Amino acid sequence: KRLIVKQFLATKNVTIIKHPPYSPDLAPADFMLFPKLKVALKGERFKDVESIQKNVATIFLRSISRERFRVCMNDLLCM
């Protein structure tokens, strides 16, 4: 299976980035999203899970521009 995946990625010109199999410090969500989310929601109180989800989806995630996301992902790849 590994060879099949490597061949497929090669045909699609996908660059493989080597890193440890489990490295939370390199996970995109941990790199950019969760730290910003923690700051944005600090001190907020929610009555239920639905209100948390609504707040995150409507306010926080939509506030991140595509360009900002692209820059963060580029920074992650260049670490």
PDB file of C-alpha atoms in Angstrom:
ATOM      1  CA  LYS A   1       0.000   0.000   0.000  1.00  0.00           C
ATOM      2  CA  ARG A   2       2.829   2.372   0.814  1.00  0.00           C
ATOM      3  CA  LEU A   3       4.267   2.083  -2.696  1.00  0.00           C
ATOM      4  CA  ILE A   4       0.865   2.728  -4.271  1.00  0.00           C
ATOM      5  CA  VAL A   5       0.447   5.894  -2.223  1.00  0.00           C
ATOM      6  CA  LYS A   6       3.952   7.095  -3.081  1.00  0.00           C
ATOM      7  CA  GLN A   7       3.326   6.492  -6.784  1.00  0.00           C
ATOM      8  CA  PHE A   8      -0.012   8.296  -6.653  1.00  0.00           C
ATOM      9  CA  LEU A   9       1.511  11.300  -4.886  1.00  0.00           C
ATOM     10  CA  ALA A  10       4.354  11.394  -7.405  1.00  0.00           C
ATOM     11  CA  THR A  11       1.903  11.510 -10.326  1.00  0.00           C
ATOM     12  CA  LYS A  12       0.126  14.462  -8.673  1.00  0.00           C
ATOM     13  CA  ASN A  13       3.400  16.300  -7.953  1.00  0.00           C
ATOM     14  CA  VAL A  14       2.668  16.331  -4.224  1.00  0.00           C
ATOM     15  CA  THR A  15       5.561  17.376  -2.022  1.00  0.00           C
ATOM     16  CA  ILE A  16       6.008  15.059   0.931  1.00  0.00           C
ATOM     17  CA  ILE A  17       7.028  16.777   4.153  1.00  0.00           C
ATOM     18  CA  LYS A  18       8.847  14.517   6.568  1.00  0.00           C
ATOM     19  CA  HIS A  19       7.948  14.823  10.236  1.00  0.00           C
ATOM     20  CA  PRO A  20       7.299  12.476  13.149  1.00  0.00           C
ATOM     21  CA  PRO A  21       4.144  10.325  12.828  1.00  0.00           C
ATOM     22  CA  TYR A  22       2.513  12.135  15.753  1.00  0.00           C
ATOM     23  CA  SER A  23       3.623  15.677  16.256  1.00  0.00           C
ATOM     24  CA  PRO A  24       0.902  17.921  17.703  1.00  0.00           C
ATOM     25  CA  ASP A  25       3.186  20.937  17.460  1.00  0.00           C
ATOM     26  CA  LEU A  26       3.027  20.527  13.677  1.00  0.00           C
ATOM     27  CA  ALA A  27      -0.732  20.026  13.427  1.00  0.00           C
ATOM     28  CA  PRO A  28      -2.277  23.002  11.571  1.00  0.00           C
ATOM     29  CA  ALA A  29      -5.078  23.352  14.113  1.00  0.00           C
ATOM     30  CA  ASP A  30      -2.611  23.523  16.991  1.00  0.00           C
ATOM     31  CA  PHE A  31      -0.297  25.805  15.059  1.00  0.00           C
ATOM     32  CA  MET A  32      -2.832  28.495  14.221  1.00  0.00           C
ATOM     33  CA  LEU A  33      -6.447  27.840  15.096  1.00  0.00           C
ATOM     34  CA  PHE A  34      -6.480  26.715  18.719  1.00  0.00           C
ATOM     35  CA  PRO A  35      -4.214  29.451  20.107  1.00  0.00           C
ATOM     36  CA  LYS A  36      -6.331  32.131  18.390  1.00  0.00           C
ATOM     37  CA  LEU A  37      -9.536  30.427  19.470  1.00  0.00           C
ATOM     38  CA  LYS A  38      -8.395  30.334  23.088  1.00  0.00           C
ATOM     39  CA  VAL A  39      -7.704  34.069  23.017  1.00  0.00           C
ATOM     40  CA  ALA A  40     -10.968  34.909  21.249  1.00  0.00           C
ATOM     41  CA  LEU A  41     -13.141  32.896  23.647  1.00  0.00           C
ATOM     42  CA  LYS A  42     -11.259  33.635  26.878  1.00  0.00           C
ATOM     43  CA  GLY A  43     -13.660  34.671  29.613  1.00  0.00           C
ATOM     44  CA  GLU A  44     -16.770  33.830  27.583  1.00  0.00           C
ATOM     45  CA  ARG A  45     -19.520  31.750  29.152  1.00  0.00           C
ATOM     46  CA  PHE A  46     -21.812  29.556  27.081  1.00  0.00           C
ATOM     47  CA  LYS A  47     -25.030  27.870  28.129  1.00  0.00           C
ATOM     48  CA  ASP A  48     -24.632  24.814  25.879  1.00  0.00           C
ATOM     49  CA  VAL A  49     -22.523  23.161  23.178  1.00  0.00           C
ATOM     50  CA  GLU A  50     -24.674  24.597  20.391  1.00  0.00           C
ATOM     51  CA  SER A  51     -23.937  28.168  21.466  1.00  0.00           C
ATOM     52  CA  ILE A  52     -20.211  27.392  21.506  1.00  0.00           C
ATOM     53  CA  GLN A  53     -20.405  25.926  18.002  1.00  0.00           C
ATOM     54  CA  LYS A  54     -22.396  28.887  16.708  1.00  0.00           C
ATOM     55  CA  ASN A  55     -19.970  31.360  18.237  1.00  0.00           C
ATOM     56  CA  VAL A  56     -16.937  29.606  16.808  1.00  0.00           C
ATOM     57  CA  ALA A  57     -18.447  29.119  13.349  1.00  0.00           C
ATOM     58  CA  THR A  58     -20.006  32.542  12.881  1.00  0.00           C
ATOM     59  CA  ILE A  59     -17.554  34.803  14.621  1.00  0.00           C
ATOM     60  CA  PHE A  60     -14.152  33.220  14.918  1.00  0.00           C
ATOM     61  CA  LEU A  61     -13.604  31.036  11.844  1.00  0.00           C
ATOM     62  CA  ARG A  62     -15.082  33.542   9.413  1.00  0.00           C
ATOM     63  CA  SER A  63     -12.786  36.224  10.793  1.00  0.00           C
ATOM     64  CA  ILE A  64      -9.721  34.402   9.432  1.00  0.00           C
ATOM     65  CA  SER A  65      -9.045  35.514   5.883  1.00  0.00           C
ATOM     66  CA  ARG A  66      -7.911  33.078   3.222  1.00  0.00           C
ATOM     67  CA  GLU A  67      -4.687  35.027   2.935  1.00  0.00           C
ATOM     68  CA  ARG A  68      -4.001  34.753   6.677  1.00  0.00           C
ATOM     69  CA  PHE A  69      -4.686  31.017   6.548  1.00  0.00           C
ATOM     70  CA  ARG A  70      -2.367  30.653   3.533  1.00  0.00           C
ATOM     71  CA  VAL A  71       0.422  32.555   5.292  1.00  0.00           C
ATOM     72  CA  CYS A  72       0.068  30.408   8.418  1.00  0.00           C
ATOM     73  CA  MET A  73       0.177  27.192   6.418  1.00  0.00           C
ATOM     74  CA  ASN A  74       3.242  28.436   4.553  1.00  0.00           C
ATOM     75  CA  ASP A  75       4.900  29.269   7.883  1.00  0.00           C
ATOM     76  CA  LEU A  76       4.085  25.779   9.114  1.00  0.00           C
ATOM     77  CA  LEU A  77       5.690  24.196   6.051  1.00  0.00           C
ATOM     78  CA  CYS A  78       8.825  26.305   6.438  1.00  0.00           C
ATOM     79  CA  MET A  79       9.438  25.481  10.106  1.00  0.00           C
TER      80      MET A  79
END
